[in-house]
PDB file of C-alpha atoms and ligand atoms in Angstrom:
ATOM      1  CA  UNK A   1      -4.720 -22.601 -86.811  1.00 59.00           C
ATOM      2  CA  UNK A   2      -8.546 -22.483 -86.784  1.00 76.00           C
ATOM      3  CA  UNK A   3      -9.729 -22.440 -83.186  1.00 87.00           C
ATOM      4  CA  UNK A   4     -13.362 -21.808 -82.102  1.00 90.00           C
ATOM      5  CA  UNK A   5     -13.836 -18.431 -80.341  1.00 94.00           C
ATOM      6  CA  UNK A   6     -15.435 -20.201 -77.363  1.00 95.00           C
ATOM      7  CA  UNK A   7     -12.269 -22.230 -76.840  1.00 95.00           C
ATOM      8  CA  UNK A   8     -10.183 -19.058 -76.985  1.00 95.00           C
ATOM      9  CA  UNK A   9     -12.503 -17.309 -74.506  1.00 94.00           C
ATOM     10  CA  UNK A  10     -12.132 -20.205 -72.071  1.00 96.00           C
ATOM     11  CA  UNK A  11      -8.369 -20.662 -72.300  1.00 96.00           C
ATOM     12  CA  UNK A  12      -7.189 -17.058 -72.738  1.00 92.00           C
ATOM     13  CA  UNK A  13      -8.675 -16.321 -69.311  1.00 91.00           C
ATOM     14  CA  UNK A  14      -6.292 -18.778 -67.636  1.00 95.00           C
ATOM     15  CA  UNK A  15      -2.884 -17.914 -66.218  1.00 92.00           C
ATOM     16  CA  UNK A  16      -1.472 -20.816 -68.210  1.00 96.00           C
ATOM     17  CA  UNK A  17      -2.801 -23.148 -70.900  1.00 97.00           C
ATOM     18  CA  UNK A  18      -1.342 -26.441 -69.708  1.00 97.00           C
ATOM     19  CA  UNK A  19       0.110 -28.133 -66.623  1.00 98.00           C
ATOM     20  CA  UNK A  20       3.383 -26.822 -65.210  1.00 98.00           C
ATOM     21  CA  UNK A  21       4.642 -25.037 -62.103  1.00 98.00           C
ATOM     22  CA  UNK A  22       7.393 -22.448 -61.541  1.00 98.00           C
ATOM     23  CA  UNK A  23       9.280 -25.185 -59.649  1.00 98.00           C
ATOM     24  CA  UNK A  24       9.621 -27.120 -62.904  1.00 98.00           C
ATOM     25  CA  UNK A  25      11.282 -24.141 -64.598  1.00 98.00           C
ATOM     26  CA  UNK A  26      13.572 -23.582 -61.608  1.00 98.00           C
ATOM     27  CA  UNK A  27      14.497 -27.270 -61.501  1.00 98.00           C
ATOM     28  CA  UNK A  28      15.493 -27.137 -65.179  1.00 98.00           C
ATOM     29  CA  UNK A  29      17.589 -23.969 -64.775  1.00 98.00           C
ATOM     30  CA  UNK A  30      19.423 -25.412 -61.790  1.00 98.00           C
ATOM     31  CA  UNK A  31      19.986 -28.762 -63.447  1.00 98.00           C
ATOM     32  CA  UNK A  32      21.314 -27.018 -66.559  1.00 98.00           C
ATOM     33  CA  UNK A  33      23.435 -24.612 -64.504  1.00 97.00           C
ATOM     34  CA  UNK A  34      22.043 -21.595 -66.365  1.00 97.00           C
ATOM     35  CA  UNK A  35      22.462 -18.014 -65.190  1.00 95.00           C
ATOM     36  CA  UNK A  36      23.684 -14.656 -66.500  1.00 96.00           C
ATOM     37  CA  UNK A  37      22.961 -12.679 -69.700  1.00 97.00           C
ATOM     38  CA  UNK A  38      21.411 -15.478 -71.733  1.00 97.00           C
ATOM     39  CA  UNK A  39      19.015 -15.330 -74.658  1.00 98.00           C
ATOM     40  CA  UNK A  40      15.987 -17.514 -73.852  1.00 98.00           C
ATOM     41  CA  UNK A  41      12.960 -18.471 -75.960  1.00 98.00           C
ATOM     42  CA  UNK A  42       9.659 -19.777 -74.580  1.00 98.00           C
ATOM     43  CA  UNK A  43       8.276 -21.619 -77.633  1.00 98.00           C
ATOM     44  CA  UNK A  44       4.467 -21.952 -77.645  1.00 98.00           C
ATOM     45  CA  UNK A  45       4.344 -19.660 -74.628  1.00 98.00           C
ATOM     46  CA  UNK A  46       0.542 -19.379 -74.324  1.00 98.00           C
ATOM     47  CA  UNK A  47      -0.222 -16.369 -72.120  1.00 97.00           C
ATOM     48  CA  UNK A  48       3.353 -16.246 -70.871  1.00 97.00           C
ATOM     49  CA  UNK A  49       3.300 -17.910 -67.436  1.00 98.00           C
ATOM     50  CA  UNK A  50       6.732 -19.444 -67.919  1.00 98.00           C
ATOM     51  CA  UNK A  51       8.108 -16.283 -69.575  1.00 98.00           C
ATOM     52  CA  UNK A  52       7.445 -14.538 -66.263  1.00 98.00           C
ATOM     53  CA  UNK A  53       9.122 -17.288 -64.227  1.00 98.00           C
ATOM     54  CA  UNK A  54      12.124 -17.392 -66.575  1.00 98.00           C
ATOM     55  CA  UNK A  55      12.484 -13.593 -66.546  1.00 98.00           C
ATOM     56  CA  UNK A  56      12.369 -13.435 -62.726  1.00 98.00           C
ATOM     57  CA  UNK A  57      14.783 -16.361 -62.295  1.00 98.00           C
ATOM     58  CA  UNK A  58      17.210 -14.998 -64.926  1.00 98.00           C
ATOM     59  CA  UNK A  59      17.162 -11.215 -64.357  1.00 97.00           C
ATOM     60  CA  UNK A  60      20.119 -10.627 -66.713  1.00 98.00           C
ATOM     61  CA  UNK A  61      18.623 -12.730 -69.513  1.00 98.00           C
ATOM     62  CA  UNK A  62      16.402 -11.637 -72.406  1.00 98.00           C
ATOM     63  CA  UNK A  63      13.320 -13.883 -72.496  1.00 98.00           C
ATOM     64  CA  UNK A  64      11.292 -14.004 -75.732  1.00 98.00           C
ATOM     65  CA  UNK A  65       7.956 -15.796 -75.764  1.00 98.00           C
ATOM     66  CA  UNK A  66       6.665 -16.922 -79.182  1.00 98.00           C
ATOM     67  CA  UNK A  67       2.980 -17.845 -79.466  1.00 98.00           C
ATOM     68  CA  UNK A  68       0.634 -18.489 -82.393  1.00 97.00           C
ATOM     69  CA  UNK A  69      -2.663 -17.332 -80.822  1.00 96.00           C
ATOM     70  CA  UNK A  70      -3.138 -13.530 -80.815  1.00 96.00           C
ATOM     71  CA  UNK A  71      -5.492 -13.613 -77.802  1.00 95.00           C
ATOM     72  CA  UNK A  72      -2.923 -15.470 -75.686  1.00 96.00           C
ATOM     73  CA  UNK A  73      -0.238 -13.013 -76.804  1.00 97.00           C
ATOM     74  CA  UNK A  74      -2.402 -10.036 -75.800  1.00 96.00           C
ATOM     75  CA  UNK A  75      -3.151 -11.531 -72.363  1.00 95.00           C
ATOM     76  CA  UNK A  76       0.513 -12.374 -71.834  1.00 96.00           C
ATOM     77  CA  UNK A  77       1.812  -8.974 -72.923  1.00 96.00           C
ATOM     78  CA  UNK A  78      -0.349  -7.333 -70.254  1.00 93.00           C
ATOM     79  CA  UNK A  79       0.953  -9.704 -67.605  1.00 92.00           C
ATOM     80  CA  UNK A  80       4.621  -9.219 -68.606  1.00 97.00           C
ATOM     81  CA  UNK A  81       4.409  -5.405 -68.706  1.00 94.00           C
ATOM     82  CA  UNK A  82       6.313  -5.072 -65.408  1.00 93.00           C
ATOM     83  CA  UNK A  83       9.156  -7.367 -66.456  1.00 97.00           C
ATOM     84  CA  UNK A  84      11.626  -5.398 -68.614  1.00 97.00           C
ATOM     85  CA  UNK A  85      13.563  -8.513 -69.660  1.00 98.00           C
ATOM     86  CA  UNK A  86      10.534 -10.440 -71.001  1.00 98.00           C
ATOM     87  CA  UNK A  87       8.661 -10.062 -74.291  1.00 98.00           C
ATOM     88  CA  UNK A  88       5.910 -12.100 -75.909  1.00 98.00           C
ATOM     89  CA  UNK A  89       5.111 -11.906 -79.592  1.00 98.00           C
ATOM     90  CA  UNK A  90       2.959 -13.538 -82.211  1.00 98.00           C
ATOM     91  CA  UNK A  91       5.011 -16.014 -84.203  1.00 98.00           C
ATOM     92  CA  UNK A  92       5.573 -19.563 -85.382  1.00 98.00           C
ATOM     93  CA  UNK A  93       7.730 -21.711 -83.126  1.00 98.00           C
ATOM     94  CA  UNK A  94       8.536 -23.898 -86.151  1.00 98.00           C
ATOM     95  CA  UNK A  95      10.557 -21.002 -87.566  1.00 98.00           C
ATOM     96  CA  UNK A  96      12.695 -19.839 -84.627  1.00 98.00           C
ATOM     97  CA  UNK A  97      15.882 -18.030 -85.602  1.00 95.00           C
ATOM     98  CA  UNK A  98      17.625 -17.259 -82.302  1.00 92.00           C
ATOM     99  CA  UNK A  99      20.400 -17.815 -81.510  1.00 98.00           C
ATOM    100  CA  UNK A 100      19.124 -18.943 -78.099  1.00 98.00           C
ATOM    101  CA  UNK A 101      21.050 -20.352 -75.156  1.00 98.00           C
ATOM    102  CA  UNK A 102      17.847 -22.025 -73.945  1.00 98.00           C
ATOM    103  CA  UNK A 103      14.658 -22.948 -75.763  1.00 98.00           C
ATOM    104  CA  UNK A 104      12.024 -23.707 -73.121  1.00 98.00           C
ATOM    105  CA  UNK A 105       8.707 -25.184 -74.286  1.00 98.00           C
ATOM    106  CA  UNK A 106       5.938 -26.403 -71.953  1.00 98.00           C
ATOM    107  CA  UNK A 107       3.311 -28.687 -73.469  1.00 97.00           C
ATOM    108  CA  UNK A 108       3.685 -27.315 -76.992  1.00 98.00           C
ATOM    109  CA  UNK A 109       6.252 -29.371 -78.943  1.00 97.00           C
ATOM    110  CA  UNK A 110       3.612 -31.997 -79.771  1.00 96.00           C
ATOM    111  CA  UNK A 111       2.144 -29.537 -82.277  1.00 96.00           C
ATOM    112  CA  UNK A 112       5.351 -30.038 -84.309  1.00 97.00           C
ATOM    113  CA  UNK A 113       6.305 -33.553 -83.160  1.00 97.00           C
ATOM    114  CA  UNK A 114       9.244 -34.082 -80.789  1.00 98.00           C
ATOM    115  CA  UNK A 115      11.784 -35.116 -83.440  1.00 98.00           C
ATOM    116  CA  UNK A 116      10.567 -32.510 -85.938  1.00 98.00           C
ATOM    117  CA  UNK A 117      10.482 -29.749 -83.323  1.00 98.00           C
ATOM    118  CA  UNK A 118      13.973 -30.451 -82.034  1.00 98.00           C
ATOM    119  CA  UNK A 119      15.298 -30.684 -85.586  1.00 98.00           C
ATOM    120  CA  UNK A 120      13.860 -27.236 -86.339  1.00 98.00           C
ATOM    121  CA  UNK A 121      15.090 -25.751 -83.048  1.00 98.00           C
ATOM    122  CA  UNK A 122      18.663 -27.046 -83.430  1.00 98.00           C
ATOM    123  CA  UNK A 123      19.303 -24.300 -86.028  1.00 97.00           C
ATOM    124  CA  UNK A 124      18.123 -21.673 -83.521  1.00 98.00           C
ATOM    125  CA  UNK A 125      20.465 -22.742 -80.708  1.00 98.00           C
ATOM    126  CA  UNK A 126      23.631 -20.823 -79.875  1.00 98.00           C
ATOM    127  CA  UNK A 127      26.789 -22.921 -79.455  1.00 97.00           C
ATOM    128  CA  UNK A 128      26.301 -24.857 -76.191  1.00 97.00           C
ATOM    129  CA  UNK A 129      22.564 -24.100 -76.256  1.00 98.00           C
ATOM    130  CA  UNK A 130      20.007 -26.462 -74.725  1.00 98.00           C
ATOM    131  CA  UNK A 131      16.322 -27.313 -75.009  1.00 98.00           C
ATOM    132  CA  UNK A 132      13.896 -28.046 -72.168  1.00 98.00           C
ATOM    133  CA  UNK A 133      10.445 -29.242 -73.170  1.00 98.00           C
ATOM    134  CA  UNK A 134       7.499 -31.017 -71.574  1.00 98.00           C
ATOM    135  CA  UNK A 135       5.452 -33.532 -73.465  1.00 97.00           C
ATOM    136  CA  UNK A 136       2.616 -35.935 -72.594  1.00 97.00           C
ATOM    137  CA  UNK A 137       3.982 -39.430 -71.983  1.00 97.00           C
ATOM    138  CA  UNK A 138       2.627 -42.816 -70.979  1.00 96.00           C
ATOM    139  CA  UNK A 139       4.343 -44.557 -68.098  1.00 92.00           C
ATOM    140  CA  UNK A 140       4.255 -47.978 -69.771  1.00 84.00           C
ATOM    141  CA  UNK A 141       2.589 -51.221 -68.792  1.00 80.00           C
ATOM    142  CA  UNK A 142      -1.181 -51.631 -68.733  1.00 87.00           C
ATOM    143  CA  UNK A 143      -2.756 -48.207 -69.075  1.00 90.00           C
ATOM    144  CA  UNK A 144      -6.157 -47.743 -67.395  1.00 92.00           C
ATOM    145  CA  UNK A 145      -8.969 -46.958 -69.840  1.00 94.00           C
ATOM    146  CA  UNK A 146      -9.183 -43.402 -68.422  1.00 96.00           C
ATOM    147  CA  UNK A 147      -5.556 -42.799 -69.457  1.00 96.00           C
ATOM    148  CA  UNK A 148      -6.177 -44.096 -72.961  1.00 95.00           C
ATOM    149  CA  UNK A 149      -9.328 -41.956 -73.235  1.00 96.00           C
ATOM    150  CA  UNK A 150      -7.502 -38.920 -71.853  1.00 97.00           C
ATOM    151  CA  UNK A 151      -4.798 -39.090 -74.525  1.00 96.00           C
ATOM    152  CA  UNK A 152      -7.130 -40.151 -77.382  1.00 95.00           C
ATOM    153  CA  UNK A 153      -7.041 -36.627 -78.921  1.00 92.00           C
ATOM    154  CA  UNK A 154      -3.241 -37.034 -79.241  1.00 90.00           C
ATOM    155  CA  UNK A 155      -2.768 -40.173 -81.353  1.00 86.00           C
ATOM    156  CA  UNK A 156       1.027 -39.683 -81.347  1.00 90.00           C
ATOM    157  CA  UNK A 157       1.246 -40.213 -77.579  1.00 95.00           C
ATOM    158  CA  UNK A 158       3.975 -42.646 -76.600  1.00 96.00           C
ATOM    159  CA  UNK A 159       5.818 -43.863 -73.500  1.00 96.00           C
ATOM    160  CA  UNK A 160       8.588 -41.976 -71.680  1.00 97.00           C
ATOM    161  CA  UNK A 161      11.101 -44.264 -73.417  1.00 97.00           C
ATOM    162  CA  UNK A 162       9.385 -43.502 -76.706  1.00 97.00           C
ATOM    163  CA  UNK A 163       9.777 -39.736 -76.130  1.00 98.00           C
ATOM    164  CA  UNK A 164      13.468 -40.204 -75.324  1.00 98.00           C
ATOM    165  CA  UNK A 165      13.898 -42.218 -78.535  1.00 98.00           C
ATOM    166  CA  UNK A 166      12.332 -39.312 -80.453  1.00 98.00           C
ATOM    167  CA  UNK A 167      14.859 -36.973 -78.821  1.00 98.00           C
ATOM    168  CA  UNK A 168      17.721 -39.265 -79.849  1.00 98.00           C
ATOM    169  CA  UNK A 169      16.301 -39.505 -83.386  1.00 98.00           C
ATOM    170  CA  UNK A 170      16.690 -35.717 -83.677  1.00 98.00           C
ATOM    171  CA  UNK A 171      20.384 -36.093 -82.841  1.00 98.00           C
ATOM    172  CA  UNK A 172      20.008 -34.755 -79.300  1.00 98.00           C
ATOM    173  CA  UNK A 173      21.471 -36.109 -76.079  1.00 98.00           C
ATOM    174  CA  UNK A 174      19.177 -36.318 -73.024  1.00 98.00           C
ATOM    175  CA  UNK A 175      20.685 -34.460 -70.057  1.00 97.00           C
ATOM    176  CA  UNK A 176      17.887 -35.009 -67.548  1.00 97.00           C
ATOM    177  CA  UNK A 177      14.201 -35.810 -67.130  1.00 98.00           C
ATOM    178  CA  UNK A 178      11.475 -35.088 -64.579  1.00 98.00           C
ATOM    179  CA  UNK A 179       8.045 -36.709 -64.520  1.00 97.00           C
ATOM    180  CA  UNK A 180       5.281 -34.168 -63.935  1.00 98.00           C
ATOM    181  CA  UNK A 181       2.235 -35.721 -62.262  1.00 98.00           C
ATOM    182  CA  UNK A 182      -0.116 -34.549 -59.526  1.00 97.00           C
ATOM    183  CA  UNK A 183       0.478 -30.954 -58.353  1.00 98.00           C
ATOM    184  CA  UNK A 184       0.976 -29.209 -61.742  1.00 98.00           C
ATOM    185  CA  UNK A 185      -2.118 -30.911 -63.133  1.00 98.00           C
ATOM    186  CA  UNK A 186      -4.157 -30.192 -59.996  1.00 98.00           C
ATOM    187  CA  UNK A 187      -3.244 -26.497 -60.162  1.00 98.00           C
ATOM    188  CA  UNK A 188      -4.050 -26.318 -63.867  1.00 98.00           C
ATOM    189  CA  UNK A 189      -7.390 -28.108 -63.569  1.00 98.00           C
ATOM    190  CA  UNK A 190      -8.371 -26.072 -60.475  1.00 98.00           C
ATOM    191  CA  UNK A 191      -7.932 -22.902 -62.537  1.00 97.00           C
ATOM    192  CA  UNK A 192      -9.739 -24.418 -65.534  1.00 98.00           C
ATOM    193  CA  UNK A 193     -12.649 -25.550 -63.315  1.00 98.00           C
ATOM    194  CA  UNK A 194     -13.004 -22.056 -61.860  1.00 97.00           C
ATOM    195  CA  UNK A 195     -13.011 -20.553 -65.366  1.00 97.00           C
ATOM    196  CA  UNK A 196     -15.649 -23.084 -66.514  1.00 98.00           C
ATOM    197  CA  UNK A 197     -17.916 -22.100 -63.604  1.00 97.00           C
ATOM    198  CA  UNK A 198     -17.415 -18.410 -64.400  1.00 96.00           C
ATOM    199  CA  UNK A 199     -18.446 -18.914 -68.049  1.00 96.00           C
ATOM    200  CA  UNK A 200     -21.335 -21.351 -67.439  1.00 96.00           C
ATOM    201  CA  UNK A 201     -24.129 -18.830 -66.619  1.00 95.00           C
ATOM    202  CA  UNK A 202     -25.765 -17.857 -69.909  1.00 93.00           C
ATOM    203  CA  UNK A 203     -23.334 -19.920 -72.001  1.00 95.00           C
ATOM    204  CA  UNK A 204     -24.321 -20.268 -75.680  1.00 96.00           C
ATOM    205  CA  UNK A 205     -24.796 -23.837 -76.986  1.00 97.00           C
ATOM    206  CA  UNK A 206     -21.342 -23.645 -78.613  1.00 96.00           C
ATOM    207  CA  UNK A 207     -19.770 -22.464 -75.348  1.00 97.00           C
ATOM    208  CA  UNK A 208     -21.653 -25.143 -73.351  1.00 97.00           C
ATOM    209  CA  UNK A 209     -20.164 -27.763 -75.686  1.00 96.00           C
ATOM    210  CA  UNK A 210     -16.622 -26.442 -75.178  1.00 97.00           C
ATOM    211  CA  UNK A 211     -17.123 -26.327 -71.398  1.00 97.00           C
ATOM    212  CA  UNK A 212     -18.443 -29.915 -71.425  1.00 97.00           C
ATOM    213  CA  UNK A 213     -15.386 -31.066 -73.401  1.00 96.00           C
ATOM    214  CA  UNK A 214     -13.034 -29.533 -70.845  1.00 97.00           C
ATOM    215  CA  UNK A 215     -15.064 -31.020 -67.976  1.00 98.00           C
ATOM    216  CA  UNK A 216     -14.705 -34.460 -69.587  1.00 97.00           C
ATOM    217  CA  UNK A 217     -10.939 -33.963 -69.750  1.00 97.00           C
ATOM    218  CA  UNK A 218     -10.829 -33.011 -66.047  1.00 98.00           C
ATOM    219  CA  UNK A 219     -13.029 -35.980 -65.084  1.00 98.00           C
ATOM    220  CA  UNK A 220     -10.718 -38.402 -66.925  1.00 98.00           C
ATOM    221  CA  UNK A 221      -7.657 -36.887 -65.224  1.00 98.00           C
ATOM    222  CA  UNK A 222      -9.329 -37.324 -61.813  1.00 98.00           C
ATOM    223  CA  UNK A 223      -9.700 -41.051 -62.512  1.00 97.00           C
ATOM    224  CA  UNK A 224      -5.943 -41.558 -62.964  1.00 97.00           C
ATOM    225  CA  UNK A 225      -3.989 -38.562 -61.587  1.00 97.00           C
ATOM    226  CA  UNK A 226      -0.865 -40.627 -60.902  1.00 96.00           C
ATOM    227  CA  UNK A 227      -0.817 -42.118 -64.394  1.00 96.00           C
ATOM    228  CA  UNK A 228      -1.365 -38.999 -66.488  1.00 97.00           C
ATOM    229  CA  UNK A 229       1.982 -37.299 -66.895  1.00 97.00           C
ATOM    230  CA  UNK A 230       4.112 -34.837 -68.751  1.00 98.00           C
ATOM    231  CA  UNK A 231       7.748 -35.748 -69.165  1.00 98.00           C
ATOM    232  CA  UNK A 232      10.031 -32.722 -68.829  1.00 98.00           C
ATOM    233  CA  UNK A 233      13.134 -33.378 -70.924  1.00 98.00           C
ATOM    234  CA  UNK A 234      16.440 -31.479 -70.930  1.00 98.00           C
ATOM    235  CA  UNK A 235      18.452 -32.090 -74.086  1.00 98.00           C
ATOM    236  CA  UNK A 236      21.331 -30.735 -76.158  1.00 98.00           C
ATOM    237  CA  UNK A 237      22.480 -31.388 -79.705  1.00 98.00           C
ATOM    238  CA  UNK A 238      25.100 -34.106 -80.026  1.00 96.00           C
TER     239      UNK A 238
HETATM  240  C1  SAM B   1      -0.803 -26.557 -74.228  1.00 90.14           C
HETATM  241  S1  SAM B   1      -0.484 -24.878 -74.662  1.00 90.14           S
HETATM  242  C2  SAM B   1       0.834 -24.506 -73.517  1.00 90.14           C
HETATM  243  C3  SAM B   1       1.049 -23.026 -73.386  1.00 90.14           C
HETATM  244  C4  SAM B   1       2.141 -22.619 -72.401  1.00 90.14           C
HETATM  245  N1  SAM B   1       3.443 -23.152 -72.757  1.00 90.14           N
HETATM  246  C5  SAM B   1       1.785 -23.065 -71.001  1.00 90.14           C
HETATM  247  O1  SAM B   1       2.330 -24.060 -70.523  1.00 90.14           O
HETATM  248  O2  SAM B   1       0.916 -22.416 -70.398  1.00 90.14           O
HETATM  249  C6  SAM B   1       0.393 -25.034 -76.213  1.00 90.14           C
HETATM  250  C7  SAM B   1       0.582 -23.674 -76.902  1.00 90.14           C
HETATM  251  O3  SAM B   1       1.337 -23.834 -78.098  1.00 90.14           O
HETATM  252  C8  SAM B   1       0.851 -22.882 -79.028  1.00 90.14           C
HETATM  253  N2  SAM B   1       1.291 -23.263 -80.398  1.00 90.14           N
HETATM  254  C9  SAM B   1       0.920 -24.334 -81.128  1.00 90.14           C
HETATM  255  N3  SAM B   1       1.559 -24.335 -82.315  1.00 90.14           N
HETATM  256  C10 SAM B   1       2.346 -23.236 -82.329  1.00 90.14           C
HETATM  257  C11 SAM B   1       3.265 -22.696 -83.283  1.00 90.14           C
HETATM  258  N4  SAM B   1       3.504 -23.302 -84.460  1.00 90.14           N
HETATM  259  N5  SAM B   1       3.919 -21.562 -82.972  1.00 90.14           N
HETATM  260  C12 SAM B   1       3.702 -20.930 -81.783  1.00 90.14           C
HETATM  261  N6  SAM B   1       2.840 -21.394 -80.828  1.00 90.14           N
HETATM  262  C13 SAM B   1       2.176 -22.537 -81.102  1.00 90.14           C
HETATM  263  C14 SAM B   1      -0.651 -22.952 -78.828  1.00 90.14           C
HETATM  264  O4  SAM B   1      -1.316 -21.835 -79.388  1.00 90.14           O
HETATM  265  C15 SAM B   1      -0.724 -23.025 -77.315  1.00 90.14           C
HETATM  266  O5  SAM B   1      -0.805 -21.747 -76.744  1.00 90.14           O
END
């Protein structure tokens, strides 16, 4: 993955690299009825925000974050130092081995494609294992221009029904869904805005361009906060 250093500097300073709240993780664990000495993977963990939530919520479990960007791994390892049941390592989430009882993945499966990602992860699931992932999704009907512009960098974006069809195409059964709008995005963009302001003084032209790109993203979200969503999907192999 070739990522500009300015982008890394901006995003590695955040507590997380995409929308999501601890409540979303806790909702999934409760809905799935998970507890005890499980083996859990956080695929595309960024700087490990959800690894920490998973490790605290499942104190008997072993939580392994896998992330492709070394700078995010370094930031996350520092943050997880006080959690003995959580680790974060550099790796490729397309090549998970497991076996895991739960593969959690917030805002990352789109790098692989939903069907392709689930197909790869099936081999890494323990018997009875489940996947919980969040993925950008349109809510259907007439999308405001701001929504179409917001998702333009992700040409594969589809509706919630479209995401569920991709899950089915991988041979998985959908156990539950939760639409993530509003609060998780607000929290994420509040932290991103603060980081942008911190980096603005003396920013190089390349950094100013990266900051402007992120400000455009935030401005588009503000135009349609109820229509820009992640769909959190709980699924198991059929
Ligand atoms: C939108 S961020 C979400 C990060 C984190 N899950 C969160 O919610 O804060 C997506 C993450 O997936 C990671 N990623 C993309 N492709 C990957 C791969 N093949 N293996 C591991 N991580 C990957 C990116 O580096 C990025 O950190």
